[in-house]
PDB file of N, CA and C in Angstrom:
ATOM      1  N   MET A1148     -72.188 -49.643 -31.203  1.00 86.00           N
ATOM      2  CA  MET A1148     -71.008 -48.982 -32.139  1.00 86.00           C
ATOM      3  C   MET A1148     -70.825 -47.779 -31.291  1.00 86.00           C
ATOM      4  N   ALA A1149     -69.320 -47.741 -31.912  1.00 86.00           N
ATOM      5  CA  ALA A1149     -68.731 -46.438 -31.184  1.00 86.00           C
ATOM      6  C   ALA A1149     -68.827 -45.316 -32.172  1.00 86.00           C
ATOM      7  N   ALA A1150     -68.864 -44.039 -31.867  1.00 88.00           N
ATOM      8  CA  ALA A1150     -68.620 -43.024 -32.965  1.00 88.00           C
ATOM      9  C   ALA A1150     -67.469 -42.786 -33.387  1.00 88.00           C
ATOM     10  N   PRO A1151     -67.535 -42.684 -35.014  1.00 89.00           N
ATOM     11  CA  PRO A1151     -68.288 -42.124 -35.602  1.00 89.00           C
ATOM     12  C   PRO A1151     -69.461 -42.901 -36.009  1.00 89.00           C
ATOM     13  N   PHE A1152     -70.764 -42.821 -35.704  1.00 94.00           N
ATOM     14  CA  PHE A1152     -71.691 -43.910 -36.568  1.00 94.00           C
ATOM     15  C   PHE A1152     -73.130 -43.001 -36.519  1.00 94.00           C
ATOM     16  N   ALA A1153     -73.710 -42.606 -37.516  1.00 94.00           N
ATOM     17  CA  ALA A1153     -74.772 -42.148 -37.527  1.00 94.00           C
ATOM     18  C   ALA A1153     -76.268 -42.724 -37.067  1.00 94.00           C
ATOM     19  N   VAL A1154     -76.921 -42.125 -36.643  1.00 95.00           N
ATOM     20  CA  VAL A1154     -78.025 -42.679 -35.823  1.00 95.00           C
ATOM     21  C   VAL A1154     -79.221 -41.788 -36.468  1.00 95.00           C
ATOM     22  N   PHE A1155     -79.951 -42.324 -37.695  1.00 95.00           N
ATOM     23  CA  PHE A1155     -81.053 -41.205 -37.629  1.00 95.00           C
ATOM     24  C   PHE A1155     -82.425 -41.554 -36.968  1.00 95.00           C
ATOM     25  N   LEU A1156     -82.488 -40.506 -36.336  1.00 92.00           N
ATOM     26  CA  LEU A1156     -83.637 -40.793 -35.319  1.00 92.00           C
ATOM     27  C   LEU A1156     -85.153 -40.514 -35.947  1.00 92.00           C
ATOM     28  N   ASP A1157     -85.105 -39.757 -36.939  1.00 85.00           N
ATOM     29  CA  ASP A1157     -86.005 -39.281 -37.595  1.00 85.00           C
ATOM     30  C   ASP A1157     -86.154 -40.426 -38.964  1.00 85.00           C
ATOM     31  N   ASP A1158     -87.444 -39.986 -39.509  1.00 80.00           N
ATOM     32  CA  ASP A1158     -87.527 -40.567 -41.031  1.00 80.00           C
ATOM     33  C   ASP A1158     -86.765 -40.515 -42.152  1.00 80.00           C
ATOM     34  N   ASP A1159     -86.146 -39.304 -42.196  1.00 78.00           N
ATOM     35  CA  ASP A1159     -85.245 -38.798 -42.978  1.00 78.00           C
ATOM     36  C   ASP A1159     -83.933 -39.522 -43.063  1.00 78.00           C
ATOM     37  N   ASP A1160     -83.186 -39.368 -44.232  1.00 75.00           N
ATOM     38  CA  ASP A1160     -82.024 -39.697 -44.162  1.00 75.00           C
ATOM     39  C   ASP A1160     -80.955 -38.852 -44.094  1.00 75.00           C
ATOM     40  N   LEU A1161     -81.674 -37.508 -43.830  1.00 76.00           N
ATOM     41  CA  LEU A1161     -80.433 -36.326 -43.680  1.00 76.00           C
ATOM     42  C   LEU A1161     -79.889 -35.682 -42.329  1.00 76.00           C
ATOM     43  N   ASN A1162     -80.902 -35.932 -41.741  1.00 85.00           N
ATOM     44  CA  ASN A1162     -80.414 -35.683 -40.295  1.00 85.00           C
ATOM     45  C   ASN A1162     -80.235 -36.497 -39.335  1.00 85.00           C
ATOM     46  N   TYR A1163     -79.078 -36.675 -38.482  1.00 91.00           N
ATOM     47  CA  TYR A1163     -78.897 -37.833 -37.894  1.00 91.00           C
ATOM     48  C   TYR A1163     -77.774 -37.187 -36.412  1.00 91.00           C
ATOM     49  N   VAL A1164     -77.484 -37.716 -35.683  1.00 92.00           N
ATOM     50  CA  VAL A1164     -76.891 -37.511 -34.197  1.00 92.00           C
ATOM     51  C   VAL A1164     -75.544 -38.807 -34.665  1.00 92.00           C
ATOM     52  N   GLU A1165     -74.582 -38.297 -33.559  1.00 93.00           N
ATOM     53  CA  GLU A1165     -73.387 -39.306 -33.668  1.00 93.00           C
ATOM     54  C   GLU A1165     -73.094 -39.692 -32.326  1.00 93.00           C
ATOM     55  N   PRO A1166     -73.759 -40.381 -31.038  1.00 95.00           N
ATOM     56  CA  PRO A1166     -73.849 -40.476 -29.684  1.00 95.00           C
ATOM     57  C   PRO A1166     -72.094 -41.250 -29.620  1.00 95.00           C
ATOM     58  N   ASP A1167     -71.773 -41.183 -28.509  1.00 94.00           N
ATOM     59  CA  ASP A1167     -70.414 -41.715 -28.506  1.00 94.00           C
ATOM     60  C   ASP A1167     -70.610 -43.258 -28.421  1.00 94.00           C
ATOM     61  N   ILE A1168     -71.871 -43.884 -27.968  1.00 95.00           N
ATOM     62  CA  ILE A1168     -71.869 -45.210 -28.157  1.00 95.00           C
ATOM     63  C   ILE A1168     -73.370 -45.425 -28.104  1.00 95.00           C
ATOM     64  N   SER A1169     -73.555 -46.487 -29.119  1.00 96.00           N
ATOM     65  CA  SER A1169     -74.914 -46.620 -29.026  1.00 96.00           C
ATOM     66  C   SER A1169     -75.142 -48.370 -29.345  1.00 96.00           C
ATOM     67  N   VAL A1170     -75.999 -49.062 -28.561  1.00 96.00           N
ATOM     68  CA  VAL A1170     -76.145 -50.204 -28.526  1.00 96.00           C
ATOM     69  C   VAL A1170     -77.587 -50.384 -29.267  1.00 96.00           C
ATOM     70  N   ILE A1171     -77.574 -51.218 -30.210  1.00 96.00           N
ATOM     71  CA  ILE A1171     -79.022 -51.761 -30.791  1.00 96.00           C
ATOM     72  C   ILE A1171     -79.037 -52.916 -31.010  1.00 96.00           C
ATOM     73  N   CYS A1172     -80.677 -53.490 -30.500  1.00 94.00           N
ATOM     74  CA  CYS A1172     -80.539 -54.612 -30.078  1.00 94.00           C
ATOM     75  C   CYS A1172     -81.147 -55.466 -31.729  1.00 94.00           C
ATOM     76  N   ASP A1173     -82.074 -54.375 -32.410  1.00 94.00           N
ATOM     77  CA  ASP A1173     -82.594 -55.005 -33.827  1.00 94.00           C
ATOM     78  C   ASP A1173     -81.823 -54.610 -34.573  1.00 94.00           C
ATOM     79  N   GLN A1174     -81.012 -55.748 -35.204  1.00 95.00           N
ATOM     80  CA  GLN A1174     -80.428 -55.411 -36.255  1.00 95.00           C
ATOM     81  C   GLN A1174     -80.816 -55.070 -37.448  1.00 95.00           C
ATOM     82  N   SER A1175     -82.138 -55.102 -37.724  1.00 95.00           N
ATOM     83  CA  SER A1175     -83.182 -54.648 -38.959  1.00 95.00           C
ATOM     84  C   SER A1175     -83.108 -53.268 -38.781  1.00 95.00           C
ATOM     85  N   LYS A1176     -82.371 -52.462 -38.113  1.00 95.00           N
ATOM     86  CA  LYS A1176     -82.206 -51.031 -38.017  1.00 95.00           C
ATOM     87  C   LYS A1176     -81.043 -50.735 -38.718  1.00 95.00           C
ATOM     88  N   LEU A1177     -80.292 -51.688 -38.825  1.00 95.00           N
ATOM     89  CA  LEU A1177     -78.808 -51.216 -39.306  1.00 95.00           C
ATOM     90  C   LEU A1177     -78.681 -51.478 -40.867  1.00 95.00           C
ATOM     91  N   ASP A1178     -77.771 -50.535 -41.231  1.00 93.00           N
ATOM     92  CA  ASP A1178     -77.265 -50.855 -42.952  1.00 93.00           C
ATOM     93  C   ASP A1178     -76.023 -50.078 -43.199  1.00 93.00           C
ATOM     94  N   GLU A1179     -75.774 -49.798 -44.166  1.00 92.00           N
ATOM     95  CA  GLU A1179     -74.724 -49.052 -44.639  1.00 92.00           C
ATOM     96  C   GLU A1179     -74.409 -47.669 -43.899  1.00 92.00           C
ATOM     97  N   LYS A1180     -75.415 -47.094 -43.838  1.00 92.00           N
ATOM     98  CA  LYS A1180     -75.401 -45.843 -43.583  1.00 92.00           C
ATOM     99  C   LYS A1180     -75.439 -45.481 -42.074  1.00 92.00           C
ATOM    100  N   GLY A1181     -75.848 -46.518 -41.021  1.00 94.00           N
ATOM    101  CA  GLY A1181     -75.881 -46.554 -39.629  1.00 94.00           C
ATOM    102  C   GLY A1181     -77.069 -47.024 -39.367  1.00 94.00           C
ATOM    103  N   CYS A1182     -77.603 -46.641 -38.344  1.00 95.00           N
ATOM    104  CA  CYS A1182     -78.846 -47.027 -37.491  1.00 95.00           C
ATOM    105  C   CYS A1182     -80.420 -46.409 -38.140  1.00 95.00           C
ATOM    106  N   HIS A1183     -81.264 -46.631 -38.232  1.00 95.00           N
ATOM    107  CA  HIS A1183     -82.576 -45.803 -38.647  1.00 95.00           C
ATOM    108  C   HIS A1183     -83.488 -46.287 -37.693  1.00 95.00           C
ATOM    109  N   GLY A1184     -83.631 -45.369 -36.594  1.00 94.00           N
ATOM    110  CA  GLY A1184     -84.663 -45.637 -35.306  1.00 94.00           C
ATOM    111  C   GLY A1184     -83.787 -45.643 -34.341  1.00 94.00           C
ATOM    112  N   ALA A1185     -84.791 -45.672 -33.201  1.00 95.00           N
ATOM    113  CA  ALA A1185     -83.964 -45.635 -32.017  1.00 95.00           C
ATOM    114  C   ALA A1185     -83.041 -46.573 -31.564  1.00 95.00           C
ATOM    115  N   PRO A1186     -81.893 -46.423 -30.898  1.00 96.00           N
ATOM    116  CA  PRO A1186     -80.956 -47.438 -30.381  1.00 96.00           C
ATOM    117  C   PRO A1186     -81.804 -47.771 -29.077  1.00 96.00           C
ATOM    118  N   ASP A1187     -81.137 -49.150 -28.523  1.00 96.00           N
ATOM    119  CA  ASP A1187     -81.971 -49.159 -27.231  1.00 96.00           C
ATOM    120  C   ASP A1187     -81.194 -48.450 -26.000  1.00 96.00           C
ATOM    121  N   TRP A1188     -79.938 -48.171 -26.175  1.00 97.00           N
ATOM    122  CA  TRP A1188     -79.303 -47.888 -25.045  1.00 97.00           C
ATOM    123  C   TRP A1188     -78.167 -46.547 -26.085  1.00 97.00           C
ATOM    124  N   ILE A1189     -77.822 -45.595 -25.427  1.00 96.00           N
ATOM    125  CA  ILE A1189     -77.108 -44.508 -25.596  1.00 96.00           C
ATOM    126  C   ILE A1189     -76.037 -44.243 -24.780  1.00 96.00           C
ATOM    127  N   ILE A1190     -74.579 -44.050 -24.747  1.00 96.00           N
ATOM    128  CA  ILE A1190     -73.905 -43.517 -23.758  1.00 96.00           C
ATOM    129  C   ILE A1190     -73.480 -42.020 -24.606  1.00 96.00           C
ATOM    130  N   GLU A1191     -73.588 -41.069 -23.434  1.00 95.00           N
ATOM    131  CA  GLU A1191     -72.585 -39.697 -24.047  1.00 95.00           C
ATOM    132  C   GLU A1191     -71.635 -39.605 -23.035  1.00 95.00           C
ATOM    133  N   ILE A1192     -70.411 -38.895 -23.494  1.00 94.00           N
ATOM    134  CA  ILE A1192     -69.206 -38.723 -22.606  1.00 94.00           C
ATOM    135  C   ILE A1192     -69.036 -37.283 -22.871  1.00 94.00           C
ATOM    136  N   VAL A1193     -69.492 -36.515 -21.616  1.00 93.00           N
ATOM    137  CA  VAL A1193     -69.637 -34.923 -21.700  1.00 93.00           C
ATOM    138  C   VAL A1193     -68.189 -34.385 -21.997  1.00 93.00           C
ATOM    139  N   SER A1194     -68.252 -33.278 -22.593  1.00 89.00           N
ATOM    140  CA  SER A1194     -67.067 -32.710 -22.642  1.00 89.00           C
ATOM    141  C   SER A1194     -67.420 -31.366 -22.599  1.00 89.00           C
ATOM    142  N   PRO A1195     -66.486 -30.386 -22.166  1.00 86.00           N
ATOM    143  CA  PRO A1195     -67.072 -28.845 -21.890  1.00 86.00           C
ATOM    144  C   PRO A1195     -67.853 -28.287 -23.035  1.00 86.00           C
ATOM    145  N   SER A1196     -67.215 -28.546 -24.421  1.00 87.00           N
ATOM    146  CA  SER A1196     -68.074 -28.231 -25.097  1.00 87.00           C
ATOM    147  C   SER A1196     -69.734 -28.670 -25.694  1.00 87.00           C
ATOM    148  N   SER A1197     -69.906 -30.021 -25.069  1.00 85.00           N
ATOM    149  CA  SER A1197     -70.822 -30.766 -25.347  1.00 85.00           C
ATOM    150  C   SER A1197     -72.026 -30.975 -24.154  1.00 85.00           C
ATOM    151  N   LYS A1198     -71.703 -30.130 -23.201  1.00 87.00           N
ATOM    152  CA  LYS A1198     -72.155 -30.598 -22.103  1.00 87.00           C
ATOM    153  C   LYS A1198     -73.942 -29.884 -22.048  1.00 87.00           C
ATOM    154  N   THR A1199     -74.088 -28.689 -22.571  1.00 86.00           N
ATOM    155  CA  THR A1199     -75.446 -28.472 -22.854  1.00 86.00           C
ATOM    156  C   THR A1199     -76.027 -29.292 -23.643  1.00 86.00           C
ATOM    157  N   ARG A1200     -75.448 -29.682 -24.945  1.00 88.00           N
ATOM    158  CA  ARG A1200     -76.265 -30.496 -25.699  1.00 88.00           C
ATOM    159  C   ARG A1200     -76.781 -31.783 -25.264  1.00 88.00           C
ATOM    160  N   ASP A1201     -75.840 -32.519 -24.584  1.00 89.00           N
ATOM    161  CA  ASP A1201     -75.870 -33.674 -23.992  1.00 89.00           C
ATOM    162  C   ASP A1201     -76.844 -33.998 -23.032  1.00 89.00           C
ATOM    163  N   TYR A1202     -76.973 -32.887 -22.076  1.00 89.00           N
ATOM    164  CA  TYR A1202     -78.093 -32.855 -20.911  1.00 89.00           C
ATOM    165  C   TYR A1202     -79.532 -32.230 -21.263  1.00 89.00           C
ATOM    166  N   MET A1203     -79.320 -31.758 -22.316  1.00 90.00           N
ATOM    167  CA  MET A1203     -80.635 -31.282 -22.784  1.00 90.00           C
ATOM    168  C   MET A1203     -81.093 -31.678 -24.210  1.00 90.00           C
ATOM    169  N   THR A1204     -80.523 -30.911 -25.020  1.00 90.00           N
ATOM    170  CA  THR A1204     -81.042 -31.383 -26.726  1.00 90.00           C
ATOM    171  C   THR A1204     -81.203 -32.650 -26.602  1.00 90.00           C
ATOM    172  N   LYS A1205     -79.972 -33.616 -26.383  1.00 91.00           N
ATOM    173  CA  LYS A1205     -79.854 -34.854 -26.904  1.00 91.00           C
ATOM    174  C   LYS A1205     -80.609 -35.903 -26.086  1.00 91.00           C
ATOM    175  N   MET A1206     -80.856 -35.436 -24.932  1.00 92.00           N
ATOM    176  CA  MET A1206     -81.511 -36.357 -23.886  1.00 92.00           C
ATOM    177  C   MET A1206     -83.293 -36.123 -24.200  1.00 92.00           C
ATOM    178  N   PHE A1207     -83.524 -34.669 -24.590  1.00 93.00           N
ATOM    179  CA  PHE A1207     -84.845 -34.645 -25.085  1.00 93.00           C
ATOM    180  C   PHE A1207     -85.409 -35.766 -26.581  1.00 93.00           C
ATOM    181  N   LYS A1208     -84.221 -35.124 -27.480  1.00 92.00           N
ATOM    182  CA  LYS A1208     -84.431 -35.976 -28.905  1.00 92.00           C
ATOM    183  C   LYS A1208     -84.507 -37.657 -28.655  1.00 92.00           C
ATOM    184  N   TYR A1209     -83.533 -38.019 -27.736  1.00 94.00           N
ATOM    185  CA  TYR A1209     -83.364 -39.510 -27.460  1.00 94.00           C
ATOM    186  C   TYR A1209     -84.696 -40.143 -26.606  1.00 94.00           C
ATOM    187  N   HIS A1210     -85.090 -39.174 -25.627  1.00 95.00           N
ATOM    188  CA  HIS A1210     -86.541 -39.727 -25.215  1.00 95.00           C
ATOM    189  C   HIS A1210     -87.599 -39.676 -26.280  1.00 95.00           C
ATOM    190  N   ALA A1211     -87.899 -38.517 -27.021  1.00 93.00           N
ATOM    191  CA  ALA A1211     -88.983 -38.558 -27.879  1.00 93.00           C
ATOM    192  C   ALA A1211     -88.552 -39.639 -29.173  1.00 93.00           C
ATOM    193  N   ALA A1212     -87.473 -39.979 -29.575  1.00 94.00           N
ATOM    194  CA  ALA A1212     -87.564 -40.988 -30.620  1.00 94.00           C
ATOM    195  C   ALA A1212     -87.581 -42.337 -30.097  1.00 94.00           C
ATOM    196  N   GLY A1213     -87.570 -42.649 -28.659  1.00 95.00           N
ATOM    197  CA  GLY A1213     -87.830 -43.866 -28.290  1.00 95.00           C
ATOM    198  C   GLY A1213     -86.741 -44.672 -27.684  1.00 95.00           C
ATOM    199  N   VAL A1214     -85.283 -43.980 -27.429  1.00 96.00           N
ATOM    200  CA  VAL A1214     -84.330 -44.772 -26.780  1.00 96.00           C
ATOM    201  C   VAL A1214     -85.124 -45.170 -25.329  1.00 96.00           C
ATOM    202  N   ARG A1215     -84.452 -46.630 -24.649  1.00 96.00           N
ATOM    203  CA  ARG A1215     -84.689 -46.966 -23.674  1.00 96.00           C
ATOM    204  C   ARG A1215     -84.184 -46.560 -22.677  1.00 96.00           C
ATOM    205  N   GLU A1216     -82.506 -46.147 -23.136  1.00 97.00           N
ATOM    206  CA  GLU A1216     -81.735 -45.902 -21.628  1.00 97.00           C
ATOM    207  C   GLU A1216     -80.558 -44.911 -22.389  1.00 97.00           C
ATOM    208  N   TYR A1217     -80.360 -43.994 -21.269  1.00 97.00           N
ATOM    209  CA  TYR A1217     -79.423 -43.300 -22.274  1.00 97.00           C
ATOM    210  C   TYR A1217     -78.451 -42.591 -20.796  1.00 97.00           C
ATOM    211  N   TRP A1218     -77.331 -42.806 -20.803  1.00 97.00           N
ATOM    212  CA  TRP A1218     -76.416 -42.608 -19.956  1.00 97.00           C
ATOM    213  C   TRP A1218     -75.440 -41.257 -20.243  1.00 97.00           C
ATOM    214  N   ILE A1219     -75.268 -40.491 -19.156  1.00 96.00           N
ATOM    215  CA  ILE A1219     -74.221 -39.341 -19.318  1.00 96.00           C
ATOM    216  C   ILE A1219     -73.189 -39.635 -18.323  1.00 96.00           C
ATOM    217  N   VAL A1220     -71.962 -39.757 -19.195  1.00 95.00           N
ATOM    218  CA  VAL A1220     -70.683 -40.095 -18.489  1.00 95.00           C
ATOM    219  C   VAL A1220     -70.080 -38.495 -18.241  1.00 95.00           C
ATOM    220  N   ASP A1221     -69.957 -37.926 -16.829  1.00 93.00           N
ATOM    221  CA  ASP A1221     -69.258 -36.643 -16.827  1.00 93.00           C
ATOM    222  C   ASP A1221     -68.040 -36.889 -15.927  1.00 93.00           C
ATOM    223  N   SER A1222     -66.864 -36.787 -16.388  1.00 90.00           N
ATOM    224  CA  SER A1222     -65.771 -36.930 -15.826  1.00 90.00           C
ATOM    225  C   SER A1222     -65.404 -35.455 -14.952  1.00 90.00           C
ATOM    226  N   GLY A1223     -65.998 -34.472 -15.370  1.00 90.00           N
ATOM    227  CA  GLY A1223     -65.679 -33.119 -14.321  1.00 90.00           C
ATOM    228  C   GLY A1223     -66.601 -33.531 -12.813  1.00 90.00           C
ATOM    229  N   LYS A1224     -67.834 -34.135 -13.223  1.00 91.00           N
ATOM    230  CA  LYS A1224     -68.568 -34.187 -12.290  1.00 91.00           C
ATOM    231  C   LYS A1224     -68.198 -35.434 -11.349  1.00 91.00           C
ATOM    232  N   GLN A1225     -67.315 -36.537 -11.855  1.00 92.00           N
ATOM    233  CA  GLN A1225     -66.991 -37.692 -11.494  1.00 92.00           C
ATOM    234  C   GLN A1225     -68.376 -38.241 -11.229  1.00 92.00           C
ATOM    235  N   MET A1226     -69.133 -38.544 -11.994  1.00 93.00           N
ATOM    236  CA  MET A1226     -70.506 -39.406 -12.173  1.00 93.00           C
ATOM    237  C   MET A1226     -71.177 -39.589 -13.406  1.00 93.00           C
ATOM    238  N   THR A1227     -71.900 -40.531 -13.367  1.00 95.00           N
ATOM    239  CA  THR A1227     -72.631 -41.194 -14.505  1.00 95.00           C
ATOM    240  C   THR A1227     -74.166 -40.604 -14.146  1.00 95.00           C
ATOM    241  N   THR A1228     -74.994 -40.310 -14.761  1.00 96.00           N
ATOM    242  CA  THR A1228     -76.417 -40.016 -14.403  1.00 96.00           C
ATOM    243  C   THR A1228     -77.162 -41.006 -16.171  1.00 96.00           C
ATOM    244  N   ILE A1229     -77.893 -41.546 -15.475  1.00 96.00           N
ATOM    245  CA  ILE A1229     -78.700 -42.978 -15.995  1.00 96.00           C
ATOM    246  C   ILE A1229     -80.060 -42.654 -16.187  1.00 96.00           C
ATOM    247  N   TYR A1230     -80.661 -41.891 -16.991  1.00 96.00           N
ATOM    248  CA  TYR A1230     -82.120 -42.086 -17.346  1.00 96.00           C
ATOM    249  C   TYR A1230     -82.591 -43.057 -18.320  1.00 96.00           C
ATOM    250  N   SER A1231     -83.517 -43.834 -17.347  1.00 96.00           N
ATOM    251  CA  SER A1231     -84.290 -45.112 -17.665  1.00 96.00           C
ATOM    252  C   SER A1231     -85.421 -44.649 -18.168  1.00 96.00           C
ATOM    253  N   PHE A1232     -85.885 -44.452 -19.627  1.00 94.00           N
ATOM    254  CA  PHE A1232     -87.027 -43.375 -20.017  1.00 94.00           C
ATOM    255  C   PHE A1232     -87.958 -44.463 -19.705  1.00 94.00           C
ATOM    256  N   GLU A1233     -87.658 -45.987 -20.002  1.00 91.00           N
ATOM    257  CA  GLU A1233     -89.114 -46.944 -20.092  1.00 91.00           C
ATOM    258  C   GLU A1233     -89.393 -46.790 -18.365  1.00 91.00           C
ATOM    259  N   LYS A1234     -88.656 -46.795 -17.322  1.00 91.00           N
ATOM    260  CA  LYS A1234     -89.019 -46.887 -15.992  1.00 91.00           C
ATOM    261  C   LYS A1234     -89.686 -45.610 -15.566  1.00 91.00           C
ATOM    262  N   ASN A1235     -88.972 -44.440 -16.272  1.00 94.00           N
ATOM    263  CA  ASN A1235     -89.384 -42.924 -16.028  1.00 94.00           C
ATOM    264  C   ASN A1235     -88.259 -42.683 -14.265  1.00 94.00           C
ATOM    265  N   LEU A1236     -87.219 -43.025 -14.637  1.00 94.00           N
ATOM    266  CA  LEU A1236     -86.175 -43.339 -13.552  1.00 94.00           C
ATOM    267  C   LEU A1236     -85.010 -42.191 -14.114  1.00 94.00           C
ATOM    268  N   VAL A1237     -84.197 -41.873 -12.799  1.00 96.00           N
ATOM    269  CA  VAL A1237     -83.174 -40.936 -13.197  1.00 96.00           C
ATOM    270  C   VAL A1237     -82.310 -41.686 -11.708  1.00 96.00           C
ATOM    271  N   GLU A1238     -80.893 -42.176 -12.115  1.00 96.00           N
ATOM    272  CA  GLU A1238     -79.989 -42.283 -11.258  1.00 96.00           C
ATOM    273  C   GLU A1238     -79.044 -41.715 -11.480  1.00 96.00           C
ATOM    274  N   GLN A1239     -77.833 -41.777 -10.334  1.00 96.00           N
ATOM    275  CA  GLN A1239     -76.621 -40.915 -10.422  1.00 96.00           C
ATOM    276  C   GLN A1239     -76.045 -41.921 -10.130  1.00 96.00           C
ATOM    277  N   TYR A1240     -74.520 -42.215 -10.314  1.00 95.00           N
ATOM    278  CA  TYR A1240     -73.432 -43.235  -9.641  1.00 95.00           C
ATOM    279  C   TYR A1240     -72.382 -42.421 -10.017  1.00 95.00           C
ATOM    280  N   ASN A1241     -71.483 -42.359  -8.266  1.00 94.00           N
ATOM    281  CA  ASN A1241     -70.566 -41.669  -8.734  1.00 94.00           C
ATOM    282  C   ASN A1241     -68.997 -42.601  -9.322  1.00 94.00           C
ATOM    283  N   PHE A1242     -68.283 -42.146 -10.088  1.00 93.00           N
ATOM    284  CA  PHE A1242     -67.238 -43.194 -10.405  1.00 93.00           C
ATOM    285  C   PHE A1242     -66.430 -44.045  -9.489  1.00 93.00           C
ATOM    286  N   GLY A1243     -66.341 -45.205  -9.528  1.00 92.00           N
ATOM    287  CA  GLY A1243     -65.928 -46.222  -8.660  1.00 92.00           C
ATOM    288  C   GLY A1243     -67.014 -46.850  -8.544  1.00 92.00           C
ATOM    289  N   GLU A1244     -68.578 -46.722  -8.716  1.00 94.00           N
ATOM    290  CA  GLU A1244     -69.590 -47.418  -8.144  1.00 94.00           C
ATOM    291  C   GLU A1244     -70.114 -48.441  -9.436  1.00 94.00           C
ATOM    292  N   ASP A1245     -70.301 -49.625  -9.041  1.00 93.00           N
ATOM    293  CA  ASP A1245     -71.233 -50.554 -10.439  1.00 93.00           C
ATOM    294  C   ASP A1245     -72.282 -49.961 -10.511  1.00 93.00           C
ATOM    295  N   MET A1246     -72.785 -50.088 -11.890  1.00 94.00           N
ATOM    296  CA  MET A1246     -74.126 -49.329 -12.349  1.00 94.00           C
ATOM    297  C   MET A1246     -74.827 -50.348 -13.165  1.00 94.00           C
ATOM    298  N   PRO A1247     -76.172 -50.610 -12.570  1.00 93.00           N
ATOM    299  CA  PRO A1247     -76.880 -51.552 -13.110  1.00 93.00           C
ATOM    300  C   PRO A1247     -77.374 -50.924 -14.864  1.00 93.00           C
ATOM    301  N   VAL A1248     -77.296 -51.741 -15.994  1.00 93.00           N
ATOM    302  CA  VAL A1248     -77.970 -51.836 -16.989  1.00 93.00           C
ATOM    303  C   VAL A1248     -79.377 -51.848 -16.645  1.00 93.00           C
ATOM    304  N   GLY A1249     -80.256 -51.029 -17.067  1.00 91.00           N
ATOM    305  CA  GLY A1249     -81.842 -51.140 -16.548  1.00 91.00           C
ATOM    306  C   GLY A1249     -82.336 -51.871 -17.641  1.00 91.00           C
ATOM    307  N   ILE A1250     -81.973 -52.236 -19.066  1.00 91.00           N
ATOM    308  CA  ILE A1250     -82.673 -52.832 -19.823  1.00 91.00           C
ATOM    309  C   ILE A1250     -82.070 -54.224 -19.940  1.00 91.00           C
ATOM    310  N   TYR A1251     -81.454 -54.474 -19.137  1.00 89.00           N
ATOM    311  CA  TYR A1251     -80.866 -55.904 -19.255  1.00 89.00           C
ATOM    312  C   TYR A1251     -80.722 -56.381 -17.574  1.00 89.00           C
ATOM    313  N   ASN A1252     -81.344 -57.426 -17.325  1.00 88.00           N
ATOM    314  CA  ASN A1252     -81.359 -57.730 -15.932  1.00 88.00           C
ATOM    315  C   ASN A1252     -80.243 -58.536 -15.708  1.00 88.00           C
ATOM    316  N   GLY A1253     -79.510 -57.922 -14.509  1.00 88.00           N
ATOM    317  CA  GLY A1253     -78.513 -58.707 -13.790  1.00 88.00           C
ATOM    318  C   GLY A1253     -77.157 -58.204 -14.548  1.00 88.00           C
ATOM    319  N   PHE A1254     -77.008 -56.967 -15.521  1.00 90.00           N
ATOM    320  CA  PHE A1254     -76.129 -56.837 -16.109  1.00 90.00           C
ATOM    321  C   PHE A1254     -75.786 -55.429 -15.718  1.00 90.00           C
ATOM    322  N   LEU A1255     -74.187 -55.384 -14.779  1.00 89.00           N
ATOM    323  CA  LEU A1255     -73.565 -54.396 -14.202  1.00 89.00           C
ATOM    324  C   LEU A1255     -72.451 -53.750 -14.918  1.00 89.00           C
ATOM    325  N   VAL A1256     -72.132 -52.673 -15.120  1.00 90.00           N
ATOM    326  CA  VAL A1256     -70.962 -51.964 -15.838  1.00 90.00           C
ATOM    327  C   VAL A1256     -70.062 -51.098 -14.397  1.00 90.00           C
ATOM    328  N   LYS A1257     -68.596 -51.960 -14.575  1.00 83.00           N
ATOM    329  CA  LYS A1257     -67.837 -51.371 -13.621  1.00 83.00           C
ATOM    330  C   LYS A1257     -67.385 -50.507 -13.894  1.00 83.00           C
ATOM    331  N   GLN A1258     -67.688 -49.411 -13.325  1.00 73.00           N
ATOM    332  CA  GLN A1258     -67.103 -47.906 -13.764  1.00 73.00           C
ATOM    333  C   GLN A1258     -65.689 -47.592 -13.159  1.00 73.00           C
ATOM    334  N   PRO A1259     -64.960 -47.268 -13.531  1.00 73.00           N
ATOM    335  CA  PRO A1259     -63.651 -47.092 -13.188  1.00 73.00           C
ATOM    336  C   PRO A1259     -63.554 -45.896 -11.946  1.00 73.00           C
ATOM    337  N   ALA A1260     -62.509 -45.918 -10.976  1.00 75.00           N
ATOM    338  CA  ALA A1260     -62.803 -44.986  -9.734  1.00 75.00           C
ATOM    339  C   ALA A1260     -62.225 -43.878  -9.885  1.00 75.00           C
ATOM    340  N   ALA A1261     -62.681 -42.670  -9.396  1.00 67.00           N
ATOM    341  CA  ALA A1261     -62.432 -41.587  -9.508  1.00 67.00           C
ATOM    342  C   ALA A1261     -60.905 -41.003  -9.203  1.00 67.00           C
ATOM    343  N   LYS A1262     -60.439 -40.288 -10.073  1.00 65.00           N
ATOM    344  CA  LYS A1262     -58.853 -40.141 -10.156  1.00 65.00           C
ATOM    345  C   LYS A1262     -58.822 -38.850  -9.082  1.00 65.00           C
TER     346      LYS A1262
END
């Protein structure tokens, strides 16, 4: 699901986040309001105004809520940082490199080359 799309990480229907991209494998988490519970995979695209929120606040919230994998795409750094919370692993890939999706065996994302 692409933003705008509400993800309710807590048990209430008042507080939510809107990740840039959310992958939810359990369809029972979905209703007309959005996703209730942790998505399996979240991708955030960093902007200058969201950098601290994406790298710190959201990362902590997503990890605590049970998100399995979190990607931060940072065009300023020309790289993507992948946090595999299940494997307790952090990897960085430069633009142009293929990136493995840790929660799906054999699935690669082809990242565009740096400009």
